[in-house]
CSV table of N, CA and C in Angstrom, one decimal:
chain,number,residue,atom,x,y,z
A,13,MET,N,21.0,10.8,-9.8
A,13,MET,CA,20.9,10.4,-8.4
A,13,MET,C,19.5,10.8,-7.9
A,14,CYS,N,19.1,12.0,-8.2
A,14,CYS,CA,17.7,12.5,-7.8
A,14,CYS,C,16.7,11.6,-8.5
A,15,TYR,N,16.9,11.3,-9.8
A,15,TYR,CA,16.0,10.5,-10.5
A,15,TYR,C,15.8,9.1,-9.9
A,16,ILE,N,16.9,8.5,-9.5
A,16,ILE,CA,16.8,7.2,-8.8
A,16,ILE,C,16.1,7.3,-7.5
A,17,TYR,N,16.4,8.4,-6.8
A,17,TYR,CA,15.7,8.6,-5.5
A,17,TYR,C,14.2,8.7,-5.7
A,18,VAL,N,13.8,9.4,-6.7
A,18,VAL,CA,12.3,9.6,-7.0
A,18,VAL,C,11.7,8.3,-7.3
A,19,ILE,N,12.4,7.4,-8.1
A,19,ILE,CA,11.9,6.1,-8.4
A,19,ILE,C,11.7,5.3,-7.2
A,20,LYS,N,12.8,5.3,-6.3
A,20,LYS,CA,12.7,4.5,-5.1
A,20,LYS,C,11.6,5.0,-4.2
A,21,ARG,N,11.4,6.3,-4.1
A,21,ARG,CA,10.3,6.9,-3.3
A,21,ARG,C,9.0,6.5,-3.9
A,22,GLU,N,8.8,6.5,-5.2
A,22,GLU,CA,7.5,6.0,-5.8
A,22,GLU,C,7.3,4.6,-5.5
A,23,LYS,N,8.3,3.7,-5.6
A,23,LYS,CA,8.1,2.3,-5.3
A,23,LYS,C,7.7,2.1,-3.8
A,24,PHE,N,8.4,2.9,-3.0
A,24,PHE,CA,8.1,2.8,-1.5
A,24,PHE,C,6.6,3.2,-1.3
A,25,THR,N,6.2,4.3,-1.9
A,25,THR,CA,4.8,4.8,-1.7
A,25,THR,C,3.8,3.7,-2.3
A,26,ASN,N,4.2,3.1,-3.4
A,26,ASN,CA,3.3,2.0,-4.0
A,26,ASN,C,3.2,0.9,-3.0
A,27,ILE,N,4.3,0.5,-2.4
A,27,ILE,CA,4.3,-0.6,-1.4
A,27,ILE,C,3.3,-0.2,-0.2
A,28,LEU,N,3.5,1.1,0.2
A,28,LEU,CA,2.6,1.5,1.3
A,28,LEU,C,1.2,1.5,0.9
A,29,GLU,N,0.9,2.0,-0.3
A,29,GLU,CA,-0.5,2.0,-0.8
A,29,GLU,C,-1.1,0.6,-0.9
A,30,ILE,N,-0.3,-0.3,-1.4
A,30,ILE,CA,-0.8,-1.7,-1.5
A,30,ILE,C,-1.0,-2.3,-0.2
A,31,GLY,N,-0.1,-2.0,0.8
A,31,GLY,CA,-0.3,-2.5,2.2
A,31,GLY,C,-1.6,-1.9,2.8
A,32,LEU,N,-1.8,-0.6,2.6
A,32,LEU,CA,-3.0,0.0,3.1
A,32,LEU,C,-4.2,-0.6,2.5
A,33,PHE,N,-4.2,-0.8,1.2
A,33,PHE,CA,-5.3,-1.4,0.4
A,33,PHE,C,-5.6,-2.8,1.0
A,34,LYS,N,-4.6,-3.6,1.2
A,34,LYS,CA,-4.8,-5.0,1.7
A,34,LYS,C,-5.4,-4.9,3.1
A,35,ILE,N,-4.9,-4.0,4.0
A,35,ILE,CA,-5.4,-3.9,5.3
A,35,ILE,C,-6.9,-3.5,5.3
A,36,ARG,N,-7.2,-2.5,4.4
A,36,ARG,CA,-8.6,-2.1,4.2
A,36,ARG,C,-9.5,-3.3,3.8
A,37,LYS,N,-9.0,-4.0,2.8
A,37,LYS,CA,-9.7,-5.2,2.3
A,37,LYS,C,-9.9,-6.2,3.4
A,38,PHE,N,-8.9,-6.4,4.2
A,38,PHE,CA,-8.9,-7.4,5.3
A,38,PHE,C,-10.0,-7.0,6.3
A,39,SER,N,-10.0,-5.7,6.6
A,39,SER,CA,-10.9,-5.2,7.6
A,39,SER,C,-12.3,-5.3,7.1
A,40,VAL,N,-12.5,-5.1,5.8
A,40,VAL,CA,-13.8,-5.2,5.2
A,40,VAL,C,-14.3,-6.6,5.2
A,41,ASP,N,-13.4,-7.6,4.9
A,41,ASP,CA,-13.7,-9.0,4.9
A,41,ASP,C,-14.1,-9.4,6.3
A,42,THR,N,-13.4,-8.9,7.3
A,42,THR,CA,-13.7,-9.3,8.7
A,42,THR,C,-15.1,-8.8,9.0
A,43,VAL,N,-15.4,-7.6,8.6
A,43,VAL,CA,-16.7,-7.0,8.9
A,43,VAL,C,-17.8,-7.8,8.3
A,44,HIS,N,-17.6,-8.2,7.0
A,44,HIS,CA,-18.6,-9.1,6.3
A,44,HIS,C,-18.8,-10.4,7.0
A,45,LYS,N,-17.7,-11.0,7.5
A,45,LYS,CA,-17.7,-12.3,8.2
A,45,LYS,C,-18.5,-12.1,9.4
A,46,ILE,N,-18.3,-11.0,10.2
A,46,ILE,CA,-19.0,-10.8,11.4
A,46,ILE,C,-20.5,-10.5,11.1
């Protein structure tokens, strides 16, 4: 149970990190366009 919870938490953090990375890339792209 704890093992599954850790895996789920890692997946969730990965999703958050990917989302943050995309937002950062998006803001950088907008700055370059401006």
